[in-house]
């Protein structure tokens, strides 16, 4: 346990302190998971237009070679994570239970899974526009969970500028230790990635924000700041949702992203530290993103750890490898606060999956579907909401289905569904769950108007 | 090894949940009230015990029956009716006729809570609604105080006999408490509350007596010490907002301090103000009821300041010796307004957009 820091820790107002549960995997070095015999690569594992396949069924592919091209500017290519043969291109289950198009690859068991790559290019020899292209070609998206194509953030819109690059090493979700391990083990790649984005954006400085529960990572990165780039490493309070873009921007540079706006509106661009590590590692060699680090944890897993796994590895295979306790478990992609429950074991790991959690129903933190009491106006949700909304009031309105009033008078659309309000509510009111529905309906109404 | 079939739970995030639940909070408020309650029984004897049992029983029963009547699942399990019952007993005189206590319990839950839609919807603290009703209906009985520790501190007579008024029959004139008090106040024990003595006789009660609870008064006003202890327990467990009692007590001492400084002869010291009467009980256990208090920290400061100041003003300038009850009810009434005025500024909102 780290000693609480009094006084000067940078942070934002409100938020919650859920139990961290990171000890299960905190000290487990990144280990490679074996290749699964069959991989599934959904064409739309990023935000934006789906990728377009450029391979045929039955075609042989070599590990690292592109198999789908971007379907537009807000889109990225997909690369073959293993050497093998394209089984088919068809529908596959996704985590939410629906079906979406995907490329299926059968691995060649005998192949040695080498990646072919060329000589290292010098990042500084590329212009910002070339860098944007090069980043898109790597297929890298926000690896902190958002899966938003990174190169889009690097292409500055007219009239905007970025003076500060913020590197997000908070990892404020309980259980997850992916970024923590990356910050300890891939220091050089991180700094290479930082150089790429700073150059592409013309930013003057970079700040790496890391929560105080990862002081070893703070020290490691601080000691390794390369000469010639203006970079600072800041320890900030361990608090959820410290890793949300707006909260982090507030904590590190004390700028408030306007309601409905993006960090770029205040001259800031925020990148997840794992994303930058991948850019730093892949871009100089013109490689593509084919694997990522995933924390596999929770009480339902026999050997929790941080595993490097091929994108497209099916969940069933992973659980077989790490040992799954046959108990009633909830399976989650991502963190417990904002992740999605998984409906089927046949879904693959995609680029945006930060963690796989198996939380047994008897875990002390597990959601118990307890009796819902009336709101007792305790104010816990008000004190927790990082957007300073009034979830209690919003919850009352949601029950009455007054969605319009919620959106217009009570700032519903500013809610980014962090879940703090539901976490703290002693009356077990499903606040954020209500808001999700309300937001969806509000969006629908806007469109149909 | 393979992964076989098993139940998978599907739900939207968040998938974990804080441990504090409403029924736990309420239960712990009951725990925090227990020492105060026990001490009240020790000080005032069997009569106090009977009254506590009667009000609590009435409140719980009323809640249960009203739920049944409106065909809802009973809400007795959230313990809030128990709190109301205990608080009602603690703010009544110890020798209060039991049948009146039953009326008070029914009114507290029926009028003070169920009428508004039950837990969470009641604008006023239900116990205080009951108490205000009783004050209006039975003005004499509710200001008839029994002395503490009658007939002597260490005497078991308190626990074997009942004060006469306790068992008086409905709609009969209660037994004269005055005569009863005459009979037992040999050792200088008096049935007049410290506040009444102060107000009408300008006679101060030693502070230490007030603090440990050696004075006449309503059942739960007795020991400021135990009340504070209960409050600290709840605040430490984050089941109560510490700002409520602190803001009330700070304002009360500031306002009464100003009076005291202006004329030390005519006005009591701030310490006397804090530790006498129902202020401590009200500040710690009644005003802090989450339902009736504002939600934002700033709102709570305003609310507390209002209650503290009004209590002192009623005590010093009004016709009544005690004003806590009305001050809290007034605070409750202002809560929606305060909440409205102290909405937090939305993160990232432009200054202008806040006011709509
Ligand atoms: S989910 Fe929305 S309303 Fe709830 S705390 Fe987060 S931002 Fe606030
Ligand atoms: S946390 Fe729940 S009970 Fe408390 S004010 Fe918010 S909605 Fe009401």
Coordinates of N, CA, C and O in Angstrom, one line a residue, chain B residues 32-197:
Chain B
X32 N -26.5 4.0 17.0 CA -25.9 5.2 17.6 C -26.9 5.8 18.6 O -26.4 6.5 19.5
X33 N -28.1 5.5 18.4 CA -29.1 6.1 19.4 C -29.3 5.2 20.6 O -29.8 5.7 21.6
X34 N -28.8 4.0 20.6 CA -29.0 3.1 21.7 C -28.4 3.6 23.0 O -29.1 3.5 24.0
X35 N -27.1 4.0 23.0 CA -26.6 4.5 24.3 C -27.4 5.6 24.9 O -27.7 5.7 26.1
X36 N -27.8 6.5 24.0 CA -28.6 7.7 24.5 C -29.9 7.1 25.1 O -30.4 7.6 26.2
X37 N -30.5 6.2 24.4 CA -31.8 5.6 24.8 C -31.6 4.9 26.2 O -32.4 5.1 27.1
X38 N -30.5 4.1 26.3 CA -30.3 3.4 27.5 C -30.1 4.3 28.7 O -30.6 4.1 29.8
X39 N -29.4 5.4 28.4 CA -29.1 6.4 29.5 C -30.4 7.0 29.9 O -30.7 7.3 31.1
X40 N -31.3 7.3 28.9 CA -32.6 7.9 29.2 C -33.4 7.0 30.2 O -34.0 7.4 31.1
X41 N -33.3 5.7 29.9 CA -34.0 4.8 30.8 C -33.4 4.8 32.2 O -34.1 4.8 33.2
X42 N -32.0 4.8 32.2 CA -31.4 4.9 33.5 C -31.8 6.1 34.3 O -32.0 6.0 35.5
X43 N -31.8 7.2 33.6 CA -32.1 8.5 34.3 C -33.6 8.6 34.7 O -33.9 9.0 35.8
X44 N -34.5 8.1 33.8 CA -35.9 8.4 34.1 C -36.7 7.1 34.5 O -37.9 7.2 34.8
X45 N -36.0 6.0 34.4 CA -36.7 4.8 34.9 C -37.7 4.1 34.0 O -37.7 4.4 32.8
X46 N -38.5 3.3 34.6 CA -39.4 2.5 33.9 C -40.3 3.2 32.9 O -40.6 2.8 31.8
X47 N -40.8 4.4 33.3 CA -41.7 5.2 32.5 C -41.0 5.5 31.1 O -41.7 5.3 30.1
X48 N -39.8 5.9 31.2 CA -39.1 6.2 29.9 C -39.0 4.9 29.0 O -39.2 5.0 27.8
X49 N -38.7 3.8 29.7 CA -38.5 2.6 28.9 C -39.9 2.2 28.2 O -39.9 1.9 27.0
X50 N -41.0 2.3 29.0 CA -42.3 2.0 28.4 C -42.6 2.9 27.2 O -43.0 2.5 26.2
X51 N -42.2 4.2 27.4 CA -42.6 5.1 26.3 C -41.8 4.8 25.1 O -42.3 4.9 24.0
X52 N -40.5 4.5 25.3 CA -39.7 4.2 24.1 C -40.2 3.0 23.4 O -40.3 3.0 22.1
X53 N -40.6 2.0 24.1 CA -41.1 0.8 23.5 C -42.4 1.1 22.8 O -42.6 0.7 21.6
X54 N -43.2 1.9 23.4 CA -44.5 2.2 22.8 C -44.4 3.0 21.5 O -45.0 2.7 20.5
X55 N -43.6 4.1 21.5 CA -43.5 4.9 20.3 C -42.9 4.1 19.2 O -43.3 4.1 18.1
X56 N -41.8 3.3 19.5 CA -41.1 2.6 18.5 C -42.1 1.5 17.9 O -42.2 1.4 16.7
X57 N -42.8 0.8 18.8 CA -43.7 -0.2 18.3 C -44.8 0.5 17.5 O -45.1 0.0 16.4
X58 N -45.3 1.6 17.9 CA -46.4 2.2 17.1 C -45.9 2.6 15.8 O -46.6 2.4 14.8
X59 N -44.7 3.2 15.7 CA -44.2 3.7 14.4 C -44.0 2.5 13.5 O -44.5 2.5 12.3
X60 N -43.4 1.4 14.0 CA -43.2 0.3 13.1 C -44.5 -0.3 12.6 O -44.7 -0.6 11.4
X61 N -45.4 -0.5 13.5 CA -46.7 -1.0 13.2 C -47.5 -0.2 12.2 O -48.0 -0.7 11.2
X62 N -47.5 1.1 12.4 CA -48.2 2.0 11.5 C -47.6 1.9 10.1 O -48.3 1.8 9.1
X63 N -46.3 1.9 10.1 CA -45.6 1.8 8.8 C -46.0 0.5 8.1 O -46.4 0.5 6.9
X64 N -46.0 -0.6 8.8 CA -46.3 -1.9 8.2 C -47.8 -1.9 7.7 O -48.0 -2.3 6.6
X65 N -48.7 -1.4 8.6 CA -50.1 -1.4 8.2 C -50.4 -0.5 7.0 O -51.1 -0.9 6.1
X66 N -49.7 0.7 7.0 CA -50.0 1.6 5.8 C -49.5 1.0 4.5 O -50.1 1.1 3.5
X67 N -48.3 0.3 4.6 CA -47.8 -0.4 3.4 C -48.8 -1.5 3.0 O -49.1 -1.6 1.8
X68 N -49.3 -2.2 3.9 CA -50.3 -3.3 3.6 C -51.5 -2.7 2.9 O -52.0 -3.1 1.9
X69 N -52.0 -1.6 3.5 CA -53.2 -0.9 3.0 C -53.0 -0.5 1.6 O -53.9 -0.6 0.8
X70 N -51.8 0.1 1.3 CA -51.6 0.5 -0.1 C -51.0 -0.6 -1.0 O -50.5 -0.3 -2.0
X71 N -51.1 -1.8 -0.5 CA -50.6 -3.0 -1.2 C -49.2 -2.8 -1.7 O -48.9 -3.1 -2.9
X72 N -48.4 -2.3 -0.9 CA -47.0 -2.3 -1.3 C -46.2 -3.2 -0.4 O -46.7 -3.6 0.7
X73 N -45.0 -3.6 -0.8 CA -44.2 -4.4 0.0 C -43.8 -3.6 1.2 O -43.6 -2.4 1.2
X74 N -43.8 -4.3 2.4 CA -43.6 -3.6 3.6 C -42.2 -2.9 3.6 O -41.3 -3.5 3.1
X75 N -42.1 -1.7 4.2 CA -40.9 -1.1 4.2 C -40.3 -1.0 5.6 O -39.4 -0.2 5.8
X76 N -40.8 -1.9 6.4 CA -40.3 -1.9 7.8 C -38.8 -2.2 7.8 O -38.0 -1.8 8.6
X77 N -38.4 -3.1 6.8 CA -37.0 -3.6 6.8 C -36.0 -2.5 6.7 O -34.8 -2.8 6.8
X78 N -36.3 -1.3 6.3 CA -35.3 -0.3 6.2 C -35.0 0.4 7.5 O -34.2 1.3 7.5
X79 N -35.6 0.0 8.5 CA -35.3 0.5 9.9 C -35.6 2.0 10.1 O -35.4 2.6 11.2
X80 N -36.1 2.7 9.1 CA -36.3 4.1 9.3 C -37.5 4.4 10.3 O -37.4 5.4 11.0
X81 N -38.5 3.5 10.3 CA -39.5 3.7 11.3 C -39.0 3.5 12.7 O -39.5 4.2 13.6
X82 N -38.1 2.6 12.9 CA -37.5 2.5 14.2 C -36.8 3.8 14.7 O -37.0 4.2 15.8
X83 N -36.1 4.4 13.7 CA -35.4 5.6 14.1 C -36.5 6.7 14.5 O -36.3 7.3 15.5
X84 N -37.5 6.8 13.7 CA -38.5 7.7 14.0 C -39.1 7.5 15.4 O -39.3 8.4 16.2
X85 N -39.4 6.2 15.7 CA -40.0 5.9 17.0 C -39.1 6.3 18.1 O -39.5 6.9 19.1
X86 N -37.8 5.9 18.0 CA -36.8 6.2 19.0 C -36.7 7.7 19.2 O -36.7 8.3 20.3
X87 N -36.6 8.5 18.1 CA -36.4 9.9 18.2 C -37.6 10.6 18.8 O -37.5 11.5 19.7
X88 N -38.8 10.1 18.5 CA -40.0 10.6 19.0 C -40.0 10.5 20.5 O -40.2 11.4 21.3
X89 N -39.7 9.2 21.0 CA -39.6 9.0 22.4 C -38.6 9.9 23.1 O -38.8 10.5 24.2
X90 N -37.5 10.1 22.4 CA -36.4 10.8 23.1 C -36.7 12.3 23.1 O -36.1 13.0 23.9
X91 N -37.6 12.8 22.3 CA -37.9 14.2 22.5 C -39.2 14.5 23.2 O -39.7 15.6 23.2
X92 N -39.7 13.5 23.9 CA -40.9 13.7 24.7 C -40.5 13.7 26.2 O -39.5 13.1 26.6
X93 N -41.3 14.3 27.0 CA -41.0 14.3 28.5 C -41.2 12.8 28.9 O -42.0 12.1 28.5
X94 N -40.3 12.4 29.8 CA -40.3 11.0 30.2 C -41.6 10.5 30.9 O -41.9 9.3 30.7
X95 N -42.3 11.4 31.5 CA -43.6 10.9 32.1 C -44.8 11.1 31.2 O -45.9 11.2 31.7
X96 N -44.6 11.2 29.9 CA -45.6 11.5 29.0 C -46.6 10.4 29.0 O -46.3 9.2 29.0
X97 N -47.9 10.7 29.0 CA -48.9 9.6 29.0 C -48.8 8.7 27.7 O -48.6 9.2 26.6
X98 N -48.8 7.4 27.9 CA -48.5 6.5 26.9 C -49.5 6.6 25.7 O -49.1 6.5 24.5
X99 N -50.8 6.9 26.1 CA -51.7 6.9 25.0 C -51.5 8.0 24.0 O -51.7 8.0 22.8
X100 N -51.0 9.1 24.6 CA -50.6 10.3 23.8 C -49.4 9.9 22.9 O -49.3 10.3 21.7
X101 N -48.5 9.1 23.5 CA -47.3 8.7 22.7 C -47.7 7.9 21.5 O -47.2 8.0 20.4
X102 N -48.8 7.0 21.7 CA -49.3 6.2 20.6 C -49.8 7.2 19.5 O -49.5 7.0 18.3
X103 N -50.6 8.2 19.9 CA -51.0 9.2 18.9 C -49.9 9.8 18.2 O -49.9 9.9 16.9
X104 N -48.9 10.2 18.9 CA -47.7 10.8 18.3 C -47.0 9.9 17.3 O -46.6 10.3 16.2
X105 N -46.9 8.6 17.6 CA -46.3 7.6 16.7 C -47.1 7.5 15.4 O -46.5 7.5 14.3
X106 N -48.4 7.4 15.5 CA -49.2 7.3 14.4 C -49.1 8.5 13.5 O -49.0 8.4 12.2
X107 N -49.1 9.7 14.1 CA -49.1 10.9 13.4 C -47.7 11.0 12.7 O -47.6 11.4 11.5
X108 N -46.6 10.7 13.4 CA -45.3 10.8 12.8 C -45.2 10.0 11.5 O -44.8 10.6 10.5
X109 N -45.6 8.7 11.6 CA -45.5 7.9 10.3 C -46.6 8.3 9.3 O -46.3 8.4 8.2
X110 N -47.8 8.3 9.8 CA -48.9 8.5 8.9 C -48.9 9.9 8.2 O -48.9 10.0 7.0
X111 N -48.8 10.9 9.0 CA -48.8 12.3 8.5 C -47.5 12.8 8.0 O -47.3 13.4 7.0
X112 N -46.5 12.4 8.9 CA -45.1 12.9 8.6 C -44.4 12.2 7.5 O -43.5 12.8 6.9
X113 N -44.8 11.0 7.2 CA -44.0 10.2 6.2 C -44.9 9.6 5.1 O -44.7 9.9 3.9
X114 N -45.8 8.7 5.5 CA -46.6 8.0 4.5 C -47.4 8.9 3.6 O -47.4 8.7 2.4
X115 N -47.9 10.0 4.2 CA -48.7 10.9 3.4 C -47.9 11.5 2.2 O -48.5 11.7 1.1
X116 N -46.7 11.7 2.4 CA -45.8 12.3 1.4 C -45.3 11.3 0.4 O -44.6 11.6 -0.5
X117 N -45.5 10.0 0.7 CA -45.0 9.0 -0.2 C -44.0 8.1 0.4 O -43.3 7.4 -0.3
X118 N -43.8 8.2 1.7 CA -42.9 7.3 2.3 C -41.4 7.7 2.4 O -41.2 8.9 2.1
X119 N -40.6 6.8 2.7 CA -39.1 7.2 2.9 C -38.6 8.0 1.7 O -38.8 7.6 0.6
X120 N -37.9 9.0 2.0 CA -37.3 9.8 0.9 C -38.1 10.9 0.4 O -37.6 11.8 -0.2
X121 N -39.4 10.8 0.6 CA -40.3 11.8 0.0 C -40.8 12.8 1.1 O -41.3 13.8 0.8
X122 N -40.5 12.5 2.3 CA -41.0 13.3 3.4 C -40.2 14.6 3.6 O -39.0 14.5 3.8
X123 N -40.8 15.7 3.4 CA -40.0 16.9 3.5 C -39.5 17.2 5.0 O -38.5 17.8 5.2
X124 N -40.3 16.8 5.9 CA -40.0 17.1 7.3 C -39.6 15.8 8.0 O -40.0 14.7 7.7
X125 N -38.8 16.0 9.1 CA -38.4 14.9 9.9 C -39.7 14.3 10.6 O -40.4 15.0 11.3
X126 N -40.0 13.1 10.3 CA -41.3 12.5 10.8 C -41.5 12.6 12.3 O -42.6 13.0 12.8
X127 N -40.4 12.4 13.1 CA -40.5 12.4 14.5 C -40.9 13.8 15.0 O -41.7 14.0 15.9
X128 N -40.3 14.8 14.3 CA -40.6 16.2 14.7 C -42.1 16.6 14.3 O -42.7 17.4 15.0
X129 N -42.6 16.0 13.2 CA -44.0 16.3 12.9 C -44.8 15.7 14.0 O -45.8 16.4 14.4
X130 N -44.5 14.5 14.4 CA -45.3 13.9 15.5 C -45.2 14.8 16.8 O -46.2 15.1 17.4
X131 N -44.0 15.2 17.0 CA -43.8 16.0 18.2 C -44.6 17.3 18.2 O -45.2 17.8 19.1
X132 N -44.5 17.9 17.0 CA -45.2 19.2 16.8 C -46.7 19.0 17.0 O -47.4 19.9 17.6
X133 N -47.2 17.9 16.5 CA -48.6 17.6 16.6 C -49.0 17.5 18.1 O -50.0 18.1 18.6
X134 N -48.2 16.8 18.8 CA -48.4 16.6 20.2 C -48.4 17.9 21.0 O -49.2 18.1 21.9
X135 N -47.4 18.7 20.6 CA -47.3 20.0 21.3 C -48.6 20.8 21.1 O -49.0 21.5 22.0
X136 N -49.1 20.8 19.9 CA -50.4 21.5 19.7 C -51.5 20.9 20.4 O -52.4 21.6 20.9
X137 N -51.6 19.6 20.4 CA -52.7 18.9 20.9 C -52.7 18.8 22.5 O -53.7 18.9 23.1
X138 N -51.6 18.6 23.0 CA -51.5 18.4 24.5 C -50.4 19.3 25.0 O -49.4 18.9 25.5
X139 N -50.7 20.6 25.0 CA -49.6 21.6 25.4 C -49.2 21.4 26.8 O -48.0 21.7 27.2
X140 N -50.1 21.0 27.7 CA -49.7 20.8 29.1 C -48.8 19.6 29.3 O -47.7 19.7 29.9
X141 N -49.3 18.5 28.8 CA -48.6 17.3 29.1 C -47.2 17.3 28.5 O -46.2 16.8 29.1
X142 N -47.0 18.0 27.4 CA -45.7 18.0 26.7 C -44.7 18.9 27.4 O -43.5 18.9 27.1
X143 N -45.2 19.8 28.3 CA -44.2 20.7 28.9 C -44.1 20.3 30.4 O -43.6 21.1 31.2
X144 N -44.6 19.2 30.7 CA -44.5 18.7 32.1 C -43.3 17.8 32.3 O -43.4 16.7 31.8
X145 N -42.3 18.3 32.9 CA -41.1 17.5 32.9 C -40.9 16.8 34.2 O -41.2 17.3 35.2
X146 N -40.4 15.6 34.1 CA -40.2 14.8 35.3 C -38.7 15.1 35.7 O -37.9 15.3 34.8
X147 N -38.4 15.0 36.9 CA -37.0 15.2 37.3 C -36.2 14.0 37.0 O -36.7 12.9 36.9
X148 N -34.9 14.3 36.9 CA -34.0 13.2 36.6 C -33.7 12.5 37.9 O -33.7 13.1 39.0
X149 N -33.3 11.2 37.8 CA -32.8 10.5 39.0 C -33.7 10.5 40.2 O -33.3 10.5 41.3
X150 N -35.0 10.5 40.0 CA -35.9 10.5 41.2 C -35.9 9.1 41.7 O -35.8 8.1 41.0
X151 N -36.1 8.8 43.0 CA -36.0 9.8 44.0 C -34.5 10.1 44.4 O -34.2 11.1 44.8
X152 N -33.6 9.1 44.1 CA -32.2 9.3 44.3 C -31.4 8.7 43.2 O -32.0 7.9 42.4
X153 N -30.2 9.1 43.0 CA -29.4 8.6 41.8 C -29.4 7.1 41.8 O -29.8 6.5 40.9
X154 N -28.9 6.5 42.9 CA -28.9 5.1 43.0 C -30.1 4.5 43.7 O -30.0 4.1 44.9
X155 N -31.2 4.5 43.1 CA -32.3 4.0 43.7 C -33.1 3.1 42.7 O -33.1 3.4 41.5
X156 N -33.6 2.0 43.2 CA -34.2 1.1 42.2 C -35.7 1.4 42.1 O -36.4 0.9 41.3
X157 N -36.1 2.4 42.9 CA -37.5 2.7 42.8 C -38.0 3.1 41.4 O -39.1 2.8 41.0
X158 N -37.1 3.8 40.8 CA -37.4 4.3 39.4 C -37.7 3.2 38.5 O -38.5 3.3 37.5
X159 N -37.1 2.0 38.7 CA -37.3 0.9 37.8 C -38.4 0.0 38.2 O -38.7 -1.0 37.5
X160 N -38.9 0.2 39.4 CA -40.0 -0.7 39.8 C -41.3 0.0 39.8 O -42.4 -0.7 39.8
X161 N -41.3 1.3 39.8 CA -42.6 1.9 39.8 C -42.7 2.9 38.6 O -41.7 3.3 38.0
X162 N -43.9 3.2 38.2 CA -44.1 4.0 37.1 C -44.6 5.4 37.5 O -45.3 5.5 38.4
X163 N -44.1 6.4 36.8 CA -44.6 7.7 37.1 C -46.1 7.7 36.8 O -46.5 7.3 35.7
X164 N -46.8 8.3 37.6 CA -48.3 8.2 37.4 C -48.8 8.7 36.1 O -49.6 8.0 35.5
X165 N -48.3 9.8 35.6 CA -48.9 10.3 34.3 C -48.8 9.3 33.2 O -49.6 9.3 32.3
X166 N -47.7 8.5 33.2 CA -47.5 7.6 32.2 C -48.7 6.7 31.8 O -49.0 6.5 30.6
X167 N -49.4 6.3 32.8 CA -50.5 5.3 32.6 C -51.8 6.0 32.6 O -52.8 5.3 32.7
X168 N -51.9 7.3 32.5 CA -53.2 7.9 32.6 C -54.0 7.5 31.3 O -53.5 7.2 30.3
X169 N -55.3 7.4 31.5 CA -56.2 6.9 30.4 C -56.4 7.9 29.4 O -56.4 9.1 29.7
X170 N -56.8 7.5 28.2 CA -57.1 8.5 27.1 C -58.2 9.4 27.5 O -59.2 9.0 28.2
X171 N -58.0 10.7 27.2 CA -59.0 11.7 27.3 C -59.3 12.0 28.8 O -60.3 12.7 29.1
X172 N -58.6 11.4 29.7 CA -58.8 11.8 31.1 C -57.7 12.9 31.4 O -56.7 12.9 30.8
X173 N -58.0 13.7 32.4 CA -56.9 14.6 32.7 C -55.8 13.8 33.3 O -56.0 13.0 34.2
X174 N -54.5 14.0 32.9 CA -53.4 13.2 33.4 C -53.3 13.5 34.9 O -53.7 14.6 35.4
X175 N -52.8 12.6 35.6 CA -52.5 12.8 37.0 C -51.6 14.0 37.1 O -50.7 14.3 36.3
X176 N -51.8 14.7 38.2 CA -51.0 15.9 38.3 C -49.5 15.6 38.5 O -49.2 14.9 39.5
X177 N -48.7 16.1 37.6 CA -47.3 15.8 37.8 C -46.7 16.7 38.8 O -45.8 16.3 39.5
X178 N -47.3 17.8 39.0 CA -46.8 18.8 40.0 C -46.8 18.1 41.4 O -45.7 18.2 42.1
X179 N -47.9 17.4 41.7 CA -47.9 16.8 43.0 C -46.9 15.7 43.1 O -46.1 15.6 44.1
X180 N -46.7 15.0 42.0 CA -45.7 13.9 41.9 C -44.3 14.5 42.1 O -43.5 14.0 42.9
X181 N -44.1 15.6 41.5 CA -42.8 16.2 41.6 C -42.5 16.7 43.0 O -41.5 16.4 43.6
X182 N -43.6 17.3 43.6 CA -43.4 17.7 45.0 C -43.0 16.6 45.8 O -42.1 16.7 46.7
X183 N -43.6 15.4 45.6 CA -43.3 14.2 46.4 C -41.8 13.8 46.3 O -41.3 13.2 47.2
X184 N -41.2 13.9 45.1 CA -39.9 13.3 45.0 C -38.8 14.3 45.0 O -37.6 13.9 45.0
X185 N -39.1 15.6 44.9 CA -37.9 16.5 44.7 C -37.4 17.0 46.0 O -37.1 18.1 46.3
X186 N -37.1 16.0 46.9 CA -36.6 16.3 48.2 C -35.1 16.8 48.1 O -34.7 17.7 48.8
X187 N -34.3 16.0 47.3 CA -32.9 16.3 47.3 C -32.5 17.5 46.4 O -31.5 17.5 45.8
X188 N -33.5 18.4 46.2 CA -33.1 19.5 45.4 C -33.3 19.2 43.9 O -32.9 19.9 43.1
X189 N -33.8 18.0 43.6 CA -34.1 17.7 42.2 C -35.3 18.5 41.8 O -36.2 18.8 42.6
X190 N -35.2 18.9 40.6 CA -36.3 19.8 40.2 C -36.9 19.4 38.9 O -36.2 18.8 38.0
X191 N -38.1 19.6 38.7 CA -38.8 19.2 37.4 C -38.7 20.3 36.4 O -39.1 20.1 35.3
X192 N -38.1 21.4 36.7 CA -38.0 22.5 35.7 C -36.8 22.2 34.9 O -35.7 21.9 35.4
X193 N -36.9 22.4 33.5 CA -35.7 22.2 32.7 C -34.8 23.3 32.8 O -35.1 24.4 33.2
X194 N -33.5 23.0 32.6 CA -32.5 24.1 32.7 C -32.9 25.3 31.8 O -32.7 26.5 32.3
X195 N -33.4 25.1 30.7 CA -33.8 26.2 29.8 C -34.9 27.0 30.4 O -34.9 28.3 30.4
X196 N -35.9 26.3 31.0 CA -37.0 27.1 31.6 C -36.5 27.9 32.8 O -36.8 29.0 33.0
X197 N -35.6 27.2 33.6 CA -35.0 27.9 34.7 C -34.3 29.2 34.3 O -34.4 30.2 34.9

